[in-house]
PDB file of N, CA and C in Angstrom:
ATOM      1  N   MET A 294      68.398 -46.525 -16.418  1.00  0.00           N
ATOM      2  CA  MET A 294      67.805 -47.455 -17.406  1.00  0.00           C
ATOM      3  C   MET A 294      66.254 -47.177 -17.355  1.00  0.00           C
ATOM      4  N   ASN A 295      65.678 -47.164 -18.533  1.00  0.00           N
ATOM      5  CA  ASN A 295      64.280 -46.821 -18.571  1.00  0.00           C
ATOM      6  C   ASN A 295      63.369 -48.009 -18.292  1.00  0.00           C
ATOM      7  N   GLY A 296      62.124 -47.757 -18.178  1.00  0.00           N
ATOM      8  CA  GLY A 296      61.118 -48.831 -17.843  1.00  0.00           C
ATOM      9  C   GLY A 296      61.131 -50.052 -18.717  1.00  0.00           C
ATOM     10  N   MET A 297      61.169 -49.712 -19.964  1.00  0.00           N
ATOM     11  CA  MET A 297      61.186 -50.899 -20.956  1.00  0.00           C
ATOM     12  C   MET A 297      62.514 -51.662 -20.891  1.00  0.00           C
ATOM     13  N   GLY A 298      63.625 -50.990 -20.591  1.00  0.00           N
ATOM     14  CA  GLY A 298      64.880 -51.565 -20.491  1.00  0.00           C
ATOM     15  C   GLY A 298      65.001 -52.567 -19.354  1.00  0.00           C
ATOM     16  N   ILE A 299      64.438 -52.131 -18.232  1.00  0.00           N
ATOM     17  CA  ILE A 299      64.572 -53.056 -17.010  1.00  0.00           C
ATOM     18  C   ILE A 299      63.562 -54.219 -17.205  1.00  0.00           C
ATOM     19  N   LEU A 300      62.513 -53.959 -17.817  1.00  0.00           N
ATOM     20  CA  LEU A 300      61.570 -55.060 -18.111  1.00  0.00           C
ATOM     21  C   LEU A 300      62.189 -56.146 -18.935  1.00  0.00           C
ATOM     22  N   LYS A 301      62.973 -55.691 -20.066  1.00  0.00           N
ATOM     23  CA  LYS A 301      63.632 -56.632 -20.882  1.00  0.00           C
ATOM     24  C   LYS A 301      64.725 -57.389 -20.149  1.00  0.00           C
ATOM     25  N   VAL A 302      65.487 -56.695 -19.294  1.00  0.00           N
ATOM     26  CA  VAL A 302      66.552 -57.357 -18.607  1.00  0.00           C
ATOM     27  C   VAL A 302      65.956 -58.399 -17.649  1.00  0.00           C
ATOM     28  N   LEU A 303      64.843 -58.064 -16.913  1.00  0.00           N
ATOM     29  CA  LEU A 303      64.235 -59.006 -16.010  1.00  0.00           C
ATOM     30  C   LEU A 303      63.678 -60.238 -16.819  1.00  0.00           C
ATOM     31  N   GLU A 304      63.064 -60.076 -17.957  1.00  0.00           N
ATOM     32  CA  GLU A 304      62.654 -61.153 -18.781  1.00  0.00           C
ATOM     33  C   GLU A 304      63.773 -62.120 -19.144  1.00  0.00           C
ATOM     34  N   HIS A 305      64.928 -61.479 -19.551  1.00  0.00           N
ATOM     35  CA  HIS A 305      66.021 -62.275 -19.860  1.00  0.00           C
ATOM     36  C   HIS A 305      66.582 -63.096 -18.678  1.00  0.00           C
ATOM     37  N   ALA A 306      66.623 -62.344 -17.561  1.00  0.00           N
ATOM     38  CA  ALA A 306      67.140 -63.004 -16.242  1.00  0.00           C
ATOM     39  C   ALA A 306      66.294 -64.219 -15.997  1.00  0.00           C
ATOM     40  N   LYS A 307      64.964 -64.092 -16.154  1.00  0.00           N
ATOM     41  CA  LYS A 307      64.070 -65.178 -15.904  1.00  0.00           C
ATOM     42  C   LYS A 307      64.261 -66.335 -16.888  1.00  0.00           C
ATOM     43  N   GLU A 308      64.509 -66.037 -18.200  1.00  0.00           N
ATOM     44  CA  GLU A 308      64.665 -66.998 -19.202  1.00  0.00           C
ATOM     45  C   GLU A 308      65.987 -67.823 -18.949  1.00  0.00           C
ATOM     46  N   VAL A 309      67.054 -67.160 -18.543  1.00  0.00           N
ATOM     47  CA  VAL A 309      68.339 -67.891 -18.351  1.00  0.00           C
ATOM     48  C   VAL A 309      68.510 -68.451 -16.963  1.00  0.00           C
ATOM     49  N   GLY A 310      67.562 -68.155 -16.052  1.00  0.00           N
ATOM     50  CA  GLY A 310      67.576 -68.710 -14.718  1.00  0.00           C
ATOM     51  C   GLY A 310      68.656 -68.177 -13.848  1.00  0.00           C
ATOM     52  N   VAL A 311      68.804 -66.873 -13.779  1.00  0.00           N
ATOM     53  CA  VAL A 311      69.863 -66.294 -12.911  1.00  0.00           C
ATOM     54  C   VAL A 311      69.667 -66.817 -11.434  1.00  0.00           C
ATOM     55  N   GLU A 312      70.786 -66.830 -10.715  1.00  0.00           N
ATOM     56  CA  GLU A 312      70.755 -67.199  -9.260  1.00  0.00           C
ATOM     57  C   GLU A 312      70.129 -66.114  -8.444  1.00  0.00           C
ATOM     58  N   ARG A 313      70.357 -64.870  -8.810  1.00  0.00           N
ATOM     59  CA  ARG A 313      69.875 -63.726  -8.111  1.00  0.00           C
ATOM     60  C   ARG A 313      69.975 -62.539  -8.987  1.00  0.00           C
ATOM     61  N   PHE A 314      68.890 -61.632  -8.860  1.00  0.00           N
ATOM     62  CA  PHE A 314      68.890 -60.469  -9.746  1.00  0.00           C
ATOM     63  C   PHE A 314      69.001 -59.226  -8.667  1.00  0.00           C
ATOM     64  N   VAL A 315      70.059 -58.475  -8.920  1.00  0.00           N
ATOM     65  CA  VAL A 315      70.220 -57.269  -8.027  1.00  0.00           C
ATOM     66  C   VAL A 315      69.841 -56.041  -8.892  1.00  0.00           C
ATOM     67  N   TYR A 316      68.897 -55.279  -8.326  1.00  0.00           N
ATOM     68  CA  TYR A 316      68.474 -54.018  -9.011  1.00  0.00           C
ATOM     69  C   TYR A 316      69.066 -52.906  -8.163  1.00  0.00           C
ATOM     70  N   ALA A 317      69.885 -52.114  -8.890  1.00  0.00           N
ATOM     71  CA  ALA A 317      70.488 -50.919  -8.277  1.00  0.00           C
ATOM     72  C   ALA A 317      69.527 -49.752  -8.344  1.00  0.00           C
ATOM     73  N   SER A 318      68.899 -49.466  -7.239  1.00  0.00           N
ATOM     74  CA  SER A 318      67.866 -48.407  -7.165  1.00  0.00           C
ATOM     75  C   SER A 318      68.549 -47.171  -6.542  1.00  0.00           C
ATOM     76  N   SER A 319      67.732 -46.259  -6.030  1.00  0.00           N
ATOM     77  CA  SER A 319      68.223 -44.995  -5.539  1.00  0.00           C
ATOM     78  C   SER A 319      67.403 -44.509  -4.393  1.00  0.00           C
ATOM     79  N   GLY A 320      68.032 -44.112  -3.315  1.00  0.00           N
ATOM     80  CA  GLY A 320      67.331 -43.620  -2.202  1.00  0.00           C
ATOM     81  C   GLY A 320      66.501 -42.309  -2.585  1.00  0.00           C
ATOM     82  N   CYS A 321      67.109 -41.494  -3.397  1.00  0.00           N
ATOM     83  CA  CYS A 321      66.448 -40.282  -3.872  1.00  0.00           C
ATOM     84  C   CYS A 321      65.274 -40.637  -4.770  1.00  0.00           C
ATOM     85  N   GLY A 322      65.402 -41.639  -5.609  1.00  0.00           N
ATOM     86  CA  GLY A 322      64.324 -42.005  -6.431  1.00  0.00           C
ATOM     87  C   GLY A 322      63.191 -42.617  -5.589  1.00  0.00           C
ATOM     88  N   MET A 323      63.423 -43.260  -4.599  1.00  0.00           N
ATOM     89  CA  MET A 323      62.285 -43.975  -3.815  1.00  0.00           C
ATOM     90  C   MET A 323      61.658 -43.169  -2.821  1.00  0.00           C
ATOM     91  N   TYR A 324      62.400 -42.322  -2.143  1.00  0.00           N
ATOM     92  CA  TYR A 324      61.900 -41.606  -1.005  1.00  0.00           C
ATOM     93  C   TYR A 324      61.430 -40.144  -1.337  1.00  0.00           C
ATOM     94  N   GLY A 325      61.838 -39.594  -2.445  1.00  0.00           N
ATOM     95  CA  GLY A 325      61.377 -38.327  -2.904  1.00  0.00           C
ATOM     96  C   GLY A 325      61.617 -37.256  -1.925  1.00  0.00           C
ATOM     97  N   GLN A 326      60.908 -36.168  -2.154  1.00  0.00           N
ATOM     98  CA  GLN A 326      61.121 -34.952  -1.337  1.00  0.00           C
ATOM     99  C   GLN A 326      60.372 -34.993  -0.023  1.00  0.00           C
ATOM    100  N   ASP A 327      59.421 -35.765   0.131  1.00  0.00           N
ATOM    101  CA  ASP A 327      58.682 -35.848   1.355  1.00  0.00           C
ATOM    102  C   ASP A 327      59.313 -36.812   2.321  1.00  0.00           C
ATOM    103  N   CYS A 328      60.549 -37.189   2.112  1.00  0.00           N
ATOM    104  CA  CYS A 328      61.299 -38.146   2.948  1.00  0.00           C
ATOM    105  C   CYS A 328      61.343 -37.578   4.339  1.00  0.00           C
ATOM    106  N   ARG A 329      60.988 -38.384   5.349  1.00  0.00           N
ATOM    107  CA  ARG A 329      61.129 -38.041   6.715  1.00  0.00           C
ATOM    108  C   ARG A 329      61.923 -39.158   7.403  1.00  0.00           C
ATOM    109  N   MET A 330      62.950 -38.734   8.146  1.00  0.00           N
ATOM    110  CA  MET A 330      63.807 -39.758   8.867  1.00  0.00           C
ATOM    111  C   MET A 330      63.179 -40.049  10.228  1.00  0.00           C
ATOM    112  N   PRO A 331      63.368 -41.233  10.649  1.00  0.00           N
ATOM    113  CA  PRO A 331      63.877 -42.419   9.881  1.00  0.00           C
ATOM    114  C   PRO A 331      62.821 -42.963   9.015  1.00  0.00           C
ATOM    115  N   PHE A 332      63.212 -43.579   7.964  1.00  0.00           N
ATOM    116  CA  PHE A 332      62.308 -44.219   7.106  1.00  0.00           C
ATOM    117  C   PHE A 332      62.696 -45.739   6.968  1.00  0.00           C
ATOM    118  N   GLU A 333      61.679 -46.537   6.577  1.00  0.00           N
ATOM    119  CA  GLU A 333      61.877 -47.941   6.393  1.00  0.00           C
ATOM    120  C   GLU A 333      61.795 -48.401   5.055  1.00  0.00           C
ATOM    121  N   GLU A 334      62.232 -49.645   4.774  1.00  0.00           N
ATOM    122  CA  GLU A 334      62.314 -50.204   3.529  1.00  0.00           C
ATOM    123  C   GLU A 334      61.036 -50.111   2.678  1.00  0.00           C
ATOM    124  N   HIS A 335      59.907 -50.311   3.339  1.00  0.00           N
ATOM    125  CA  HIS A 335      58.611 -50.269   2.714  1.00  0.00           C
ATOM    126  C   HIS A 335      58.120 -48.855   2.386  1.00  0.00           C
ATOM    127  N   ASP A 336      58.814 -47.890   2.906  1.00  0.00           N
ATOM    128  CA  ASP A 336      58.405 -46.436   2.596  1.00  0.00           C
ATOM    129  C   ASP A 336      58.759 -46.123   1.188  1.00  0.00           C
ATOM    130  N   ILE A 337      57.793 -45.686   0.373  1.00  0.00           N
ATOM    131  CA  ILE A 337      58.002 -45.220  -1.000  1.00  0.00           C
ATOM    132  C   ILE A 337      57.178 -43.975  -1.145  1.00  0.00           C
ATOM    133  N   SER A 338      57.765 -42.927  -1.803  1.00  0.00           N
ATOM    134  CA  SER A 338      57.011 -41.767  -2.083  1.00  0.00           C
ATOM    135  C   SER A 338      56.537 -41.763  -3.497  1.00  0.00           C
ATOM    136  N   LEU A 339      55.311 -41.195  -3.711  1.00  0.00           N
ATOM    137  CA  LEU A 339      54.748 -41.056  -5.064  1.00  0.00           C
ATOM    138  C   LEU A 339      54.778 -39.620  -5.449  1.00  0.00           C
ATOM    139  N   LYS A 340      55.448 -38.816  -4.583  1.00  0.00           N
ATOM    140  CA  LYS A 340      55.600 -37.408  -5.000  1.00  0.00           C
ATOM    141  C   LYS A 340      56.990 -37.308  -5.622  1.00  0.00           C
ATOM    142  N   LEU A 341      56.938 -37.608  -6.927  1.00  0.00           N
ATOM    143  CA  LEU A 341      58.251 -37.691  -7.736  1.00  0.00           C
ATOM    144  C   LEU A 341      58.338 -36.453  -8.623  1.00  0.00           C
ATOM    145  N   ASN A 342      59.507 -35.997  -8.742  1.00  0.00           N
ATOM    146  CA  ASN A 342      59.753 -34.767  -9.512  1.00  0.00           C
ATOM    147  C   ASN A 342      60.476 -34.917 -10.884  1.00  0.00           C
ATOM    148  N   THR A 343      61.002 -36.138 -11.069  1.00  0.00           N
ATOM    149  CA  THR A 343      61.844 -36.352 -12.305  1.00  0.00           C
ATOM    150  C   THR A 343      61.486 -37.678 -12.939  1.00  0.00           C
ATOM    151  N   PRO A 344      61.789 -37.816 -14.176  1.00  0.00           N
ATOM    152  CA  PRO A 344      61.581 -39.075 -14.920  1.00  0.00           C
ATOM    153  C   PRO A 344      62.588 -40.098 -14.284  1.00  0.00           C
ATOM    154  N   TYR A 345      63.777 -39.720 -13.774  1.00  0.00           N
ATOM    155  CA  TYR A 345      64.674 -40.618 -13.188  1.00  0.00           C
ATOM    156  C   TYR A 345      64.030 -41.316 -12.009  1.00  0.00           C
ATOM    157  N   GLN A 346      63.409 -40.494 -11.132  1.00  0.00           N
ATOM    158  CA  GLN A 346      62.655 -41.085  -9.910  1.00  0.00           C
ATOM    159  C   GLN A 346      61.618 -42.017 -10.299  1.00  0.00           C
ATOM    160  N   VAL A 347      60.801 -41.647 -11.349  1.00  0.00           N
ATOM    161  CA  VAL A 347      59.725 -42.549 -11.767  1.00  0.00           C
ATOM    162  C   VAL A 347      60.273 -43.891 -12.295  1.00  0.00           C
ATOM    163  N   THR A 348      61.384 -43.907 -13.035  1.00  0.00           N
ATOM    164  CA  THR A 348      61.849 -45.089 -13.511  1.00  0.00           C
ATOM    165  C   THR A 348      62.595 -46.013 -12.454  1.00  0.00           C
ATOM    166  N   LYS A 349      63.152 -45.282 -11.489  1.00  0.00           N
ATOM    167  CA  LYS A 349      63.705 -46.081 -10.298  1.00  0.00           C
ATOM    168  C   LYS A 349      62.611 -46.822  -9.559  1.00  0.00           C
ATOM    169  N   VAL A 350      61.504 -46.125  -9.285  1.00  0.00           N
ATOM    170  CA  VAL A 350      60.304 -46.785  -8.625  1.00  0.00           C
ATOM    171  C   VAL A 350      59.803 -47.896  -9.524  1.00  0.00           C
ATOM    172  N   LEU A 351      59.600 -47.604 -10.801  1.00  0.00           N
ATOM    173  CA  LEU A 351      59.123 -48.569 -11.755  1.00  0.00           C
ATOM    174  C   LEU A 351      60.026 -49.825 -11.779  1.00  0.00           C
ATOM    175  N   GLY A 352      61.284 -49.647 -11.727  1.00  0.00           N
ATOM    176  CA  GLY A 352      62.161 -50.814 -11.729  1.00  0.00           C
ATOM    177  C   GLY A 352      62.049 -51.678 -10.555  1.00  0.00           C
ATOM    178  N   GLU A 353      61.973 -51.086  -9.406  1.00  0.00           N
ATOM    179  CA  GLU A 353      61.714 -51.914  -8.170  1.00  0.00           C
ATOM    180  C   GLU A 353      60.343 -52.661  -8.268  1.00  0.00           C
ATOM    181  N   LEU A 354      59.287 -51.961  -8.731  1.00  0.00           N
ATOM    182  CA  LEU A 354      58.062 -52.558  -8.888  1.00  0.00           C
ATOM    183  C   LEU A 354      58.104 -53.820  -9.858  1.00  0.00           C
ATOM    184  N   TYR A 355      58.763 -53.581 -10.945  1.00  0.00           N
ATOM    185  CA  TYR A 355      58.941 -54.675 -11.947  1.00  0.00           C
ATOM    186  C   TYR A 355      59.728 -55.858 -11.244  1.00  0.00           C
ATOM    187  N   ALA A 356      60.757 -55.560 -10.549  1.00  0.00           N
ATOM    188  CA  ALA A 356      61.606 -56.593  -9.952  1.00  0.00           C
ATOM    189  C   ALA A 356      60.679 -57.351  -8.930  1.00  0.00           C
ATOM    190  N   ASN A 357      59.928 -56.672  -8.119  1.00  0.00           N
ATOM    191  CA  ASN A 357      58.984 -57.280  -7.134  1.00  0.00           C
ATOM    192  C   ASN A 357      57.974 -58.145  -7.829  1.00  0.00           C
ATOM    193  N   TYR A 358      57.432 -57.653  -9.003  1.00  0.00           N
ATOM    194  CA  TYR A 358      56.471 -58.406  -9.741  1.00  0.00           C
ATOM    195  C   TYR A 358      57.156 -59.718 -10.248  1.00  0.00           C
ATOM    196  N   PHE A 359      58.357 -59.675 -10.781  1.00  0.00           N
ATOM    197  CA  PHE A 359      58.958 -60.932 -11.271  1.00  0.00           C
ATOM    198  C   PHE A 359      59.291 -61.912 -10.144  1.00  0.00           C
ATOM    199  N   HIS A 360      59.604 -61.334  -8.942  1.00  0.00           N
ATOM    200  CA  HIS A 360      59.756 -62.244  -7.798  1.00  0.00           C
ATOM    201  C   HIS A 360      58.475 -62.893  -7.379  1.00  0.00           C
ATOM    202  N   SER A 361      57.376 -62.059  -7.345  1.00  0.00           N
ATOM    203  CA  SER A 361      56.050 -62.650  -6.945  1.00  0.00           C
ATOM    204  C   SER A 361      55.530 -63.652  -7.988  1.00  0.00           C
ATOM    205  N   LEU A 362      55.594 -63.305  -9.272  1.00  0.00           N
ATOM    206  CA  LEU A 362      55.014 -64.162 -10.332  1.00  0.00           C
ATOM    207  C   LEU A 362      55.863 -65.391 -10.650  1.00  0.00           C
ATOM    208  N   TYR A 363      57.121 -65.174 -10.732  1.00  0.00           N
ATOM    209  CA  TYR A 363      58.044 -66.176 -11.300  1.00  0.00           C
ATOM    210  C   TYR A 363      59.075 -66.682 -10.256  1.00  0.00           C
ATOM    211  N   SER A 364      59.012 -66.259  -9.029  1.00  0.00           N
ATOM    212  CA  SER A 364      59.920 -66.591  -7.904  1.00  0.00           C
ATOM    213  C   SER A 364      61.362 -66.301  -8.338  1.00  0.00           C
ATOM    214  N   LEU A 365      61.491 -65.296  -9.133  1.00  0.00           N
ATOM    215  CA  LEU A 365      62.893 -64.844  -9.460  1.00  0.00           C
ATOM    216  C   LEU A 365      63.477 -64.152  -8.182  1.00  0.00           C
ATOM    217  N   PRO A 366      64.642 -64.711  -7.714  1.00  0.00           N
ATOM    218  CA  PRO A 366      65.288 -64.164  -6.495  1.00  0.00           C
ATOM    219  C   PRO A 366      65.836 -62.735  -6.782  1.00  0.00           C
ATOM    220  N   ILE A 367      65.323 -61.695  -6.062  1.00  0.00           N
ATOM    221  CA  ILE A 367      65.694 -60.390  -6.284  1.00  0.00           C
ATOM    222  C   ILE A 367      66.312 -59.750  -5.051  1.00  0.00           C
ATOM    223  N   VAL A 368      67.144 -58.708  -5.275  1.00  0.00           N
ATOM    224  CA  VAL A 368      67.589 -57.843  -4.229  1.00  0.00           C
ATOM    225  C   VAL A 368      67.414 -56.387  -4.852  1.00  0.00           C
ATOM    226  N   ASN A 369      66.718 -55.551  -4.123  1.00  0.00           N
ATOM    227  CA  ASN A 369      66.603 -54.153  -4.410  1.00  0.00           C
ATOM    228  C   ASN A 369      67.538 -53.420  -3.510  1.00  0.00           C
ATOM    229  N   ALA A 370      68.644 -52.857  -4.131  1.00  0.00           N
ATOM    230  CA  ALA A 370      69.638 -52.111  -3.314  1.00  0.00           C
ATOM    231  C   ALA A 370      69.384 -50.658  -3.606  1.00  0.00           C
ATOM    232  N   ARG A 371      69.087 -49.859  -2.512  1.00  0.00           N
ATOM    233  CA  ARG A 371      68.902 -48.418  -2.616  1.00  0.00           C
ATOM    234  C   ARG A 371      70.134 -47.638  -2.152  1.00  0.00           C
ATOM    235  N   PHE A 372      70.835 -47.105  -3.157  1.00  0.00           N
ATOM    236  CA  PHE A 372      71.965 -46.383  -2.854  1.00  0.00           C
ATOM    237  C   PHE A 372      71.759 -44.914  -2.568  1.00  0.00           C
ATOM    238  N   PHE A 373      72.497 -44.297  -1.723  1.00  0.00           N
ATOM    239  CA  PHE A 373      72.325 -42.852  -1.384  1.00  0.00           C
ATOM    240  C   PHE A 373      73.625 -42.131  -1.766  1.00  0.00           C
ATOM    241  N   ASN A 374      73.530 -40.880  -2.067  1.00  0.00           N
ATOM    242  CA  ASN A 374      74.692 -40.054  -2.223  1.00  0.00           C
ATOM    243  C   ASN A 374      75.393 -39.834  -0.869  1.00  0.00           C
ATOM    244  N   GLY A 375      76.732 -39.922  -0.938  1.00  0.00           N
ATOM    245  CA  GLY A 375      77.473 -39.669   0.323  1.00  0.00           C
ATOM    246  C   GLY A 375      77.971 -38.230   0.153  1.00  0.00           C
ATOM    247  N   TYR A 376      78.016 -37.559   1.250  1.00  0.00           N
ATOM    248  CA  TYR A 376      78.522 -36.198   1.168  1.00  0.00           C
ATOM    249  C   TYR A 376      79.242 -35.839   2.396  1.00  0.00           C
ATOM    250  N   GLY A 377      80.087 -34.865   2.366  1.00  0.00           N
ATOM    251  CA  GLY A 377      80.996 -34.490   3.545  1.00  0.00           C
ATOM    252  C   GLY A 377      81.222 -32.993   3.559  1.00  0.00           C
ATOM    253  N   PRO A 378      82.331 -32.667   4.092  1.00  0.00           N
ATOM    254  CA  PRO A 378      82.721 -31.197   4.176  1.00  0.00           C
ATOM    255  C   PRO A 378      82.683 -30.539   2.847  1.00  0.00           C
ATOM    256  N   GLY A 379      81.982 -29.344   2.832  1.00  0.00           N
ATOM    257  CA  GLY A 379      81.867 -28.584   1.664  1.00  0.00           C
ATOM    258  C   GLY A 379      80.659 -28.911   0.746  1.00  0.00           C
ATOM    259  N   GLU A 380      79.956 -30.002   1.128  1.00  0.00           N
ATOM    260  CA  GLU A 380      78.793 -30.374   0.391  1.00  0.00           C
ATOM    261  C   GLU A 380      77.598 -29.462   0.748  1.00  0.00           C
ATOM    262  N   VAL A 381      76.906 -28.992  -0.259  1.00  0.00           N
ATOM    263  CA  VAL A 381      75.800 -28.123   0.012  1.00  0.00           C
ATOM    264  C   VAL A 381      74.487 -29.039   0.135  1.00  0.00           C
ATOM    265  N   PRO A 382      73.933 -29.177   1.296  1.00  0.00           N
ATOM    266  CA  PRO A 382      72.845 -30.114   1.535  1.00  0.00           C
ATOM    267  C   PRO A 382      71.645 -29.994   0.496  1.00  0.00           C
ATOM    268  N   GLU A 383      71.407 -28.693   0.080  1.00  0.00           N
ATOM    269  CA  GLU A 383      70.309 -28.481  -0.850  1.00  0.00           C
ATOM    270  C   GLU A 383      70.576 -29.204  -2.260  1.00  0.00           C
ATOM    271  N   ASN A 384      71.833 -29.550  -2.501  1.00  0.00           N
ATOM    272  CA  ASN A 384      72.154 -30.161  -3.804  1.00  0.00           C
ATOM    273  C   ASN A 384      72.332 -31.692  -3.730  1.00  0.00           C
ATOM    274  N   THR A 385      71.800 -32.344  -2.723  1.00  0.00           N
ATOM    275  CA  THR A 385      71.948 -33.760  -2.570  1.00  0.00           C
ATOM    276  C   THR A 385      70.887 -34.525  -3.159  1.00  0.00           C
ATOM    277  N   GLY A 386      69.845 -33.847  -3.691  1.00  0.00           N
ATOM    278  CA  GLY A 386      68.755 -34.556  -4.387  1.00  0.00           C
ATOM    279  C   GLY A 386      67.632 -34.924  -3.440  1.00  0.00           C
ATOM    280  N   MET A 387      67.752 -34.522  -2.164  1.00  0.00           N
ATOM    281  CA  MET A 387      66.635 -34.879  -1.217  1.00  0.00           C
ATOM    282  C   MET A 387      65.814 -33.617  -0.916  1.00  0.00           C
TER     283      MET A 387
END
């Protein structure tokens, strides 16, 4: 979802008074290529390589903004790709 799209969804969520807003983010989008393990929730990279990563960071920032300004209850969930036998680590997005 692009930046304007998530902003419109958050505005609508505020207007209708949702109980909780869950934003599905991405580990790849948030931690970027300079990710060092272990990382913590507040770690965010600004060394982004794709528009996808930029919009994922923007979405979390917008969600945090709506929480701070309007007390909209939010959850930012950062999903990671799972991989196993046969997966090439260079192709995991990290």
